[in-house]
Amino acid sequence: MMNRFFALLAVAAILCGICTGRADALTNVVLEEGAGAIELCIYLTGGMCVWGGLLRIAQCSGLTDRLAACFAKPACWLFPGLNPKGTALPAITMNFAANLLGLGNAATPFGLTAVAALKKESGCGSIASDNIVLFTVLNTASLTLFPTTVAALRAKHGSAAPLSILPWVWLTSAVTLVVLIVITRTLSAIRACSRRKERKCS
């Protein structure tokens, strides 16, 4: 679906450029921005490698297991029925750690692993369980302590204080996280009540 949407946007932009007589400007922009995208990827790769490497070291050294043990009680409260000794908890822990560092790309593989493990534990099949929905919400809200990627982008574009946004990042991500947890839990409770009523009626 998203591939079709972006393809439609690209075709619409090309047609608009041709119809307005700005085909030359469109060609220049495509070439310049293509080179800019490659340059940006190379610029961000260094930071991603450093923090991604640290997360990998934490995983191989057993630090992940210790963090998972410390996070077990809050995680079991957030995710009812979660197996403290299963594969989902370490993946969730690493996903949260990556998001705390502002490394969305590094958090994605751990997120996919966590969803697969939660799906296996719940046995819900193709239907997302409440824990999967909540984890997806938490991953999207991504409470951030150190916005690595955003700070790197601000520095690249000439910001004198790339980390001046920290207080606002902390505030918005924390508020978003709390609001989304409340909404998710409320909707989950409503769905549970509806299921109970359907069972009674049947």
PDB file of C-alpha atoms in Angstrom:
ATOM      1  CA  MET A   1       0.000   0.000   0.000  1.00  0.00           C
ATOM      2  CA  MET A   2       2.715   2.477   0.992  1.00  0.00           C
ATOM      3  CA  ASN A   3       4.777   1.572  -2.081  1.00  0.00           C
ATOM      4  CA  ARG A   4       1.849   2.462  -4.305  1.00  0.00           C
ATOM      5  CA  PHE A   5       1.270   5.693  -2.403  1.00  0.00           C
ATOM      6  CA  PHE A   6       4.882   6.868  -2.771  1.00  0.00           C
ATOM      7  CA  ALA A   7       4.927   5.791  -6.426  1.00  0.00           C
ATOM      8  CA  LEU A   8       1.776   7.857  -6.985  1.00  0.00           C
ATOM      9  CA  LEU A   9       3.407  10.871  -5.338  1.00  0.00           C
ATOM     10  CA  ALA A  10       6.499  10.519  -7.541  1.00  0.00           C
ATOM     11  CA  VAL A  11       4.425  10.244 -10.730  1.00  0.00           C
ATOM     12  CA  ALA A  12       2.292  13.238  -9.695  1.00  0.00           C
ATOM     13  CA  ALA A  13       5.426  15.331  -9.035  1.00  0.00           C
ATOM     14  CA  ILE A  14       6.893  14.436 -12.440  1.00  0.00           C
ATOM     15  CA  LEU A  15       3.636  15.253 -14.237  1.00  0.00           C
ATOM     16  CA  CYS A  16       3.310  18.571 -12.396  1.00  0.00           C
ATOM     17  CA  GLY A  17       6.884  19.483 -13.319  1.00  0.00           C
ATOM     18  CA  ILE A  18       6.291  18.686 -16.986  1.00  0.00           C
ATOM     19  CA  CYS A  19       2.901  20.429 -17.163  1.00  0.00           C
ATOM     20  CA  THR A  20       4.239  23.621 -15.555  1.00  0.00           C
ATOM     21  CA  GLY A  21       7.261  23.760 -17.850  1.00  0.00           C
ATOM     22  CA  ARG A  22       9.774  23.090 -15.093  1.00  0.00           C
ATOM     23  CA  ALA A  23      11.140  19.764 -16.318  1.00  0.00           C
ATOM     24  CA  ASP A  24      14.738  21.063 -16.202  1.00  0.00           C
ATOM     25  CA  ALA A  25      14.362  22.208 -12.599  1.00  0.00           C
ATOM     26  CA  LEU A  26      12.784  18.856 -11.747  1.00  0.00           C
ATOM     27  CA  THR A  27      15.742  16.985 -13.266  1.00  0.00           C
ATOM     28  CA  ASN A  28      18.234  19.119 -11.318  1.00  0.00           C
ATOM     29  CA  VAL A  29      16.370  18.597  -8.072  1.00  0.00           C
ATOM     30  CA  VAL A  30      16.239  14.818  -8.585  1.00  0.00           C
ATOM     31  CA  LEU A  31      19.997  14.667  -9.173  1.00  0.00           C
ATOM     32  CA  GLU A  32      20.906  17.039  -6.337  1.00  0.00           C
ATOM     33  CA  GLU A  33      18.593  15.502  -3.762  1.00  0.00           C
ATOM     34  CA  GLY A  34      19.646  11.989  -4.750  1.00  0.00           C
ATOM     35  CA  ALA A  35      23.247  12.907  -4.004  1.00  0.00           C
ATOM     36  CA  GLY A  36      22.121  14.651  -0.819  1.00  0.00           C
ATOM     37  CA  ALA A  37      20.310  11.511   0.350  1.00  0.00           C
ATOM     38  CA  ILE A  38      23.470   9.423  -0.123  1.00  0.00           C
ATOM     39  CA  GLU A  39      25.524  12.051   1.725  1.00  0.00           C
ATOM     40  CA  LEU A  40      23.019  12.091   4.595  1.00  0.00           C
ATOM     41  CA  CYS A  41      23.081   8.299   4.878  1.00  0.00           C
ATOM     42  CA  ILE A  42      26.876   8.316   5.077  1.00  0.00           C
ATOM     43  CA  TYR A  43      26.787  11.116   7.665  1.00  0.00           C
ATOM     44  CA  LEU A  44      24.363   9.223   9.900  1.00  0.00           C
ATOM     45  CA  THR A  45      26.070   5.866   9.477  1.00  0.00           C
ATOM     46  CA  GLY A  46      28.873   6.707  11.911  1.00  0.00           C
ATOM     47  CA  GLY A  47      26.570   7.396  14.830  1.00  0.00           C
ATOM     48  CA  MET A  48      24.378   4.437  14.008  1.00  0.00           C
ATOM     49  CA  CYS A  49      27.424   2.140  13.944  1.00  0.00           C
ATOM     50  CA  VAL A  50      28.695   3.421  17.302  1.00  0.00           C
ATOM     51  CA  TRP A  51      25.412   3.067  19.190  1.00  0.00           C
ATOM     52  CA  GLY A  52      24.366  -0.062  17.334  1.00  0.00           C
ATOM     53  CA  GLY A  53      27.747  -1.594  18.205  1.00  0.00           C
ATOM     54  CA  LEU A  54      27.302  -0.698  21.867  1.00  0.00           C
ATOM     55  CA  LEU A  55      23.879  -2.348  21.871  1.00  0.00           C
ATOM     56  CA  ARG A  56      25.399  -5.442  20.273  1.00  0.00           C
ATOM     57  CA  ILE A  57      28.153  -5.512  22.900  1.00  0.00           C
ATOM     58  CA  ALA A  58      25.512  -5.229  25.612  1.00  0.00           C
ATOM     59  CA  GLN A  59      23.662  -8.147  24.077  1.00  0.00           C
ATOM     60  CA  CYS A  60      26.745 -10.377  23.760  1.00  0.00           C
ATOM     61  CA  SER A  61      28.134  -9.504  27.199  1.00  0.00           C
ATOM     62  CA  GLY A  62      24.986 -10.543  29.017  1.00  0.00           C
ATOM     63  CA  LEU A  63      24.064  -6.987  29.975  1.00  0.00           C
ATOM     64  CA  THR A  64      20.823  -7.430  28.055  1.00  0.00           C
ATOM     65  CA  ASP A  65      19.818 -10.332  30.297  1.00  0.00           C
ATOM     66  CA  ARG A  66      20.533  -8.267  33.413  1.00  0.00           C
ATOM     67  CA  LEU A  67      18.531  -5.341  32.065  1.00  0.00           C
ATOM     68  CA  ALA A  68      15.729  -7.749  31.177  1.00  0.00           C
ATOM     69  CA  ALA A  69      15.779  -9.102  34.738  1.00  0.00           C
ATOM     70  CA  CYS A  70      15.530  -5.553  36.144  1.00  0.00           C
ATOM     71  CA  PHE A  71      12.783  -4.739  33.675  1.00  0.00           C
ATOM     72  CA  ALA A  72      10.860  -7.972  34.317  1.00  0.00           C
ATOM     73  CA  LYS A  73       8.397  -6.633  36.911  1.00  0.00           C
ATOM     74  CA  PRO A  74       7.458  -3.424  35.020  1.00  0.00           C
ATOM     75  CA  ALA A  75       7.234  -5.443  31.796  1.00  0.00           C
ATOM     76  CA  CYS A  76       4.928  -8.041  33.363  1.00  0.00           C
ATOM     77  CA  TRP A  77       2.740  -5.180  34.591  1.00  0.00           C
ATOM     78  CA  LEU A  78       2.684  -3.558  31.154  1.00  0.00           C
ATOM     79  CA  PHE A  79       2.286  -6.863  29.304  1.00  0.00           C
ATOM     80  CA  PRO A  80       0.010  -9.238  31.265  1.00  0.00           C
ATOM     81  CA  GLY A  81       0.874 -12.879  30.705  1.00  0.00           C
ATOM     82  CA  LEU A  82       4.401 -12.115  29.467  1.00  0.00           C
ATOM     83  CA  ASN A  83       6.838 -14.950  30.096  1.00  0.00           C
ATOM     84  CA  PRO A  84       9.748 -13.475  32.157  1.00  0.00           C
ATOM     85  CA  LYS A  85      12.054 -16.217  30.867  1.00  0.00           C
ATOM     86  CA  GLY A  86      10.902 -16.070  27.244  1.00  0.00           C
ATOM     87  CA  THR A  87      12.568 -14.503  24.227  1.00  0.00           C
ATOM     88  CA  ALA A  88      10.165 -11.571  24.086  1.00  0.00           C
ATOM     89  CA  LEU A  89      11.432  -9.795  27.207  1.00  0.00           C
ATOM     90  CA  PRO A  90      15.090  -9.377  26.092  1.00  0.00           C
ATOM     91  CA  ALA A  91      13.942  -8.172  22.664  1.00  0.00           C
ATOM     92  CA  ILE A  92      11.544  -5.671  24.253  1.00  0.00           C
ATOM     93  CA  THR A  93      14.332  -4.466  26.546  1.00  0.00           C
ATOM     94  CA  MET A  94      16.750  -3.906  23.662  1.00  0.00           C
ATOM     95  CA  ASN A  95      14.031  -2.189  21.636  1.00  0.00           C
ATOM     96  CA  PHE A  96      13.346   0.228  24.481  1.00  0.00           C
ATOM     97  CA  ALA A  97      17.080   0.823  24.981  1.00  0.00           C
ATOM     98  CA  ALA A  98      17.538   1.693  21.302  1.00  0.00           C
ATOM     99  CA  ASN A  99      14.539   4.025  21.383  1.00  0.00           C
ATOM    100  CA  LEU A 100      15.852   5.722  24.531  1.00  0.00           C
ATOM    101  CA  LEU A 101      19.000   6.537  22.549  1.00  0.00           C
ATOM    102  CA  GLY A 102      16.961   7.813  19.616  1.00  0.00           C
ATOM    103  CA  LEU A 103      18.072   4.961  17.348  1.00  0.00           C
ATOM    104  CA  GLY A 104      14.859   4.085  15.556  1.00  0.00           C
ATOM    105  CA  ASN A 105      16.651   2.045  12.886  1.00  0.00           C
ATOM    106  CA  ALA A 106      18.494  -0.028  15.486  1.00  0.00           C
ATOM    107  CA  ALA A 107      15.241  -0.548  17.422  1.00  0.00           C
ATOM    108  CA  THR A 108      13.407  -2.019  14.416  1.00  0.00           C
ATOM    109  CA  PRO A 109      15.069  -5.492  14.344  1.00  0.00           C
ATOM    110  CA  PHE A 110      14.527  -5.906  18.091  1.00  0.00           C
ATOM    111  CA  GLY A 111      10.930  -4.765  17.632  1.00  0.00           C
ATOM    112  CA  LEU A 112      10.283  -7.375  14.948  1.00  0.00           C
ATOM    113  CA  THR A 113      11.814 -10.065  17.157  1.00  0.00           C
ATOM    114  CA  ALA A 114       9.684  -8.956  20.102  1.00  0.00           C
ATOM    115  CA  VAL A 115       6.457  -9.010  18.063  1.00  0.00           C
ATOM    116  CA  ALA A 116       7.234 -12.501  16.740  1.00  0.00           C
ATOM    117  CA  ALA A 117       7.940 -13.731  20.291  1.00  0.00           C
ATOM    118  CA  LEU A 118       4.791 -12.089  21.694  1.00  0.00           C
ATOM    119  CA  LYS A 119       2.750 -13.642  18.903  1.00  0.00           C
ATOM    120  CA  LYS A 120       4.183 -17.066  19.701  1.00  0.00           C
ATOM    121  CA  GLU A 121       3.519 -16.675  23.445  1.00  0.00           C
ATOM    122  CA  SER A 122      -0.070 -15.507  22.962  1.00  0.00           C
ATOM    123  CA  GLY A 123      -0.952 -18.034  20.262  1.00  0.00           C
ATOM    124  CA  CYS A 124      -3.243 -15.436  18.713  1.00  0.00           C
ATOM    125  CA  GLY A 125      -2.505 -16.425  15.143  1.00  0.00           C
ATOM    126  CA  SER A 126      -2.975 -13.639  12.618  1.00  0.00           C
ATOM    127  CA  ILE A 127      -4.839 -11.421  15.097  1.00  0.00           C
ATOM    128  CA  ALA A 128      -2.715  -8.984  17.114  1.00  0.00           C
ATOM    129  CA  SER A 129      -2.976  -9.618  20.842  1.00  0.00           C
ATOM    130  CA  ASP A 130      -3.348  -6.817  23.378  1.00  0.00           C
ATOM    131  CA  ASN A 131       0.349  -7.142  24.246  1.00  0.00           C
ATOM    132  CA  ILE A 132       1.380  -6.791  20.598  1.00  0.00           C
ATOM    133  CA  VAL A 133      -0.825  -3.735  20.198  1.00  0.00           C
ATOM    134  CA  LEU A 134       0.604  -2.164  23.360  1.00  0.00           C
ATOM    135  CA  PHE A 135       4.178  -2.909  22.338  1.00  0.00           C
ATOM    136  CA  THR A 136       3.583  -1.367  18.904  1.00  0.00           C
ATOM    137  CA  VAL A 137       2.188   1.731  20.584  1.00  0.00           C
ATOM    138  CA  LEU A 138       5.164   1.969  22.963  1.00  0.00           C
ATOM    139  CA  ASN A 139       7.590   1.472  20.097  1.00  0.00           C
ATOM    140  CA  THR A 140       5.861   4.215  18.113  1.00  0.00           C
ATOM    141  CA  ALA A 141       5.792   6.630  21.044  1.00  0.00           C
ATOM    142  CA  SER A 142       9.445   5.710  21.761  1.00  0.00           C
ATOM    143  CA  LEU A 143      10.342   7.452  24.995  1.00  0.00           C
ATOM    144  CA  THR A 144      13.618   9.195  24.135  1.00  0.00           C
ATOM    145  CA  LEU A 145      16.367  10.352  26.499  1.00  0.00           C
ATOM    146  CA  PHE A 146      19.023  11.132  23.910  1.00  0.00           C
ATOM    147  CA  PRO A 147      17.747  11.909  20.372  1.00  0.00           C
ATOM    148  CA  THR A 148      20.906  10.795  18.581  1.00  0.00           C
ATOM    149  CA  THR A 149      19.596  10.942  15.020  1.00  0.00           C
ATOM    150  CA  VAL A 150      17.813  14.280  15.430  1.00  0.00           C
ATOM    151  CA  ALA A 151      20.870  15.817  17.116  1.00  0.00           C
ATOM    152  CA  ALA A 152      23.080  14.607  14.257  1.00  0.00           C
ATOM    153  CA  LEU A 153      20.718  16.143  11.701  1.00  0.00           C
ATOM    154  CA  ARG A 154      20.631  19.445  13.571  1.00  0.00           C
ATOM    155  CA  ALA A 155      24.425  19.504  13.777  1.00  0.00           C
ATOM    156  CA  LYS A 156      24.733  18.754  10.068  1.00  0.00           C
ATOM    157  CA  HIS A 157      22.496  21.663   9.164  1.00  0.00           C
ATOM    158  CA  GLY A 158      24.447  24.152  11.250  1.00  0.00           C
ATOM    159  CA  SER A 159      22.707  24.191  14.621  1.00  0.00           C
ATOM    160  CA  ALA A 160      24.873  25.864  17.273  1.00  0.00           C
ATOM    161  CA  ALA A 161      23.230  23.777  20.029  1.00  0.00           C
ATOM    162  CA  PRO A 162      21.995  20.463  18.591  1.00  0.00           C
ATOM    163  CA  LEU A 163      20.912  19.180  22.015  1.00  0.00           C
ATOM    164  CA  SER A 164      18.959  22.280  23.039  1.00  0.00           C
ATOM    165  CA  ILE A 165      15.764  20.366  22.218  1.00  0.00           C
ATOM    166  CA  LEU A 166      16.359  17.806  24.983  1.00  0.00           C
ATOM    167  CA  PRO A 167      13.834  19.163  27.554  1.00  0.00           C
ATOM    168  CA  TRP A 168      11.098  19.299  24.926  1.00  0.00           C
ATOM    169  CA  VAL A 169      11.949  15.845  23.607  1.00  0.00           C
ATOM    170  CA  TRP A 170      11.712  14.441  27.144  1.00  0.00           C
ATOM    171  CA  LEU A 171       8.417  16.238  27.805  1.00  0.00           C
ATOM    172  CA  THR A 172       6.655  15.358  24.555  1.00  0.00           C
ATOM    173  CA  SER A 173       7.806  11.730  24.465  1.00  0.00           C
ATOM    174  CA  ALA A 174       6.843  11.169  28.120  1.00  0.00           C
ATOM    175  CA  VAL A 175       3.409  12.760  27.729  1.00  0.00           C
ATOM    176  CA  THR A 176       2.798  10.869  24.489  1.00  0.00           C
ATOM    177  CA  LEU A 177       3.811   7.600  26.131  1.00  0.00           C
ATOM    178  CA  VAL A 178       1.479   8.049  29.108  1.00  0.00           C
ATOM    179  CA  VAL A 179      -1.479   9.137  26.962  1.00  0.00           C
ATOM    180  CA  LEU A 180      -1.050   6.234  24.553  1.00  0.00           C
ATOM    181  CA  ILE A 181      -0.765   3.687  27.378  1.00  0.00           C
ATOM    182  CA  VAL A 182      -3.993   5.002  28.908  1.00  0.00           C
ATOM    183  CA  ILE A 183      -5.810   4.929  25.557  1.00  0.00           C
ATOM    184  CA  THR A 184      -4.548   1.439  24.713  1.00  0.00           C
ATOM    185  CA  ARG A 185      -5.480   0.033  28.115  1.00  0.00           C
ATOM    186  CA  THR A 186      -8.926   1.659  27.924  1.00  0.00           C
ATOM    187  CA  LEU A 187      -9.647   0.258  24.469  1.00  0.00           C
ATOM    188  CA  SER A 188      -8.366  -3.156  25.572  1.00  0.00           C
ATOM    189  CA  ALA A 189     -10.719  -3.116  28.571  1.00  0.00           C
ATOM    190  CA  ILE A 190     -13.644  -2.107  26.354  1.00  0.00           C
ATOM    191  CA  ARG A 191     -12.875  -4.943  23.942  1.00  0.00           C
ATOM    192  CA  ALA A 192     -12.615  -7.419  26.823  1.00  0.00           C
ATOM    193  CA  CYS A 193     -16.027  -6.307  28.127  1.00  0.00           C
ATOM    194  CA  SER A 194     -17.535  -6.707  24.657  1.00  0.00           C
ATOM    195  CA  ARG A 195     -16.154 -10.232  24.403  1.00  0.00           C
ATOM    196  CA  ARG A 196     -17.613 -11.180  27.782  1.00  0.00           C
ATOM    197  CA  LYS A 197     -21.010  -9.846  26.778  1.00  0.00           C
ATOM    198  CA  GLU A 198     -20.913 -11.792  23.512  1.00  0.00           C
ATOM    199  CA  ARG A 199     -20.065 -14.984  25.393  1.00  0.00           C
ATOM    200  CA  LYS A 200     -22.944 -14.463  27.801  1.00  0.00           C
ATOM    201  CA  CYS A 201     -25.368 -13.808  24.948  1.00  0.00           C
ATOM    202  CA  SER A 202     -24.233 -16.932  23.115  1.00  0.00           C
TER     203      SER A 202
END
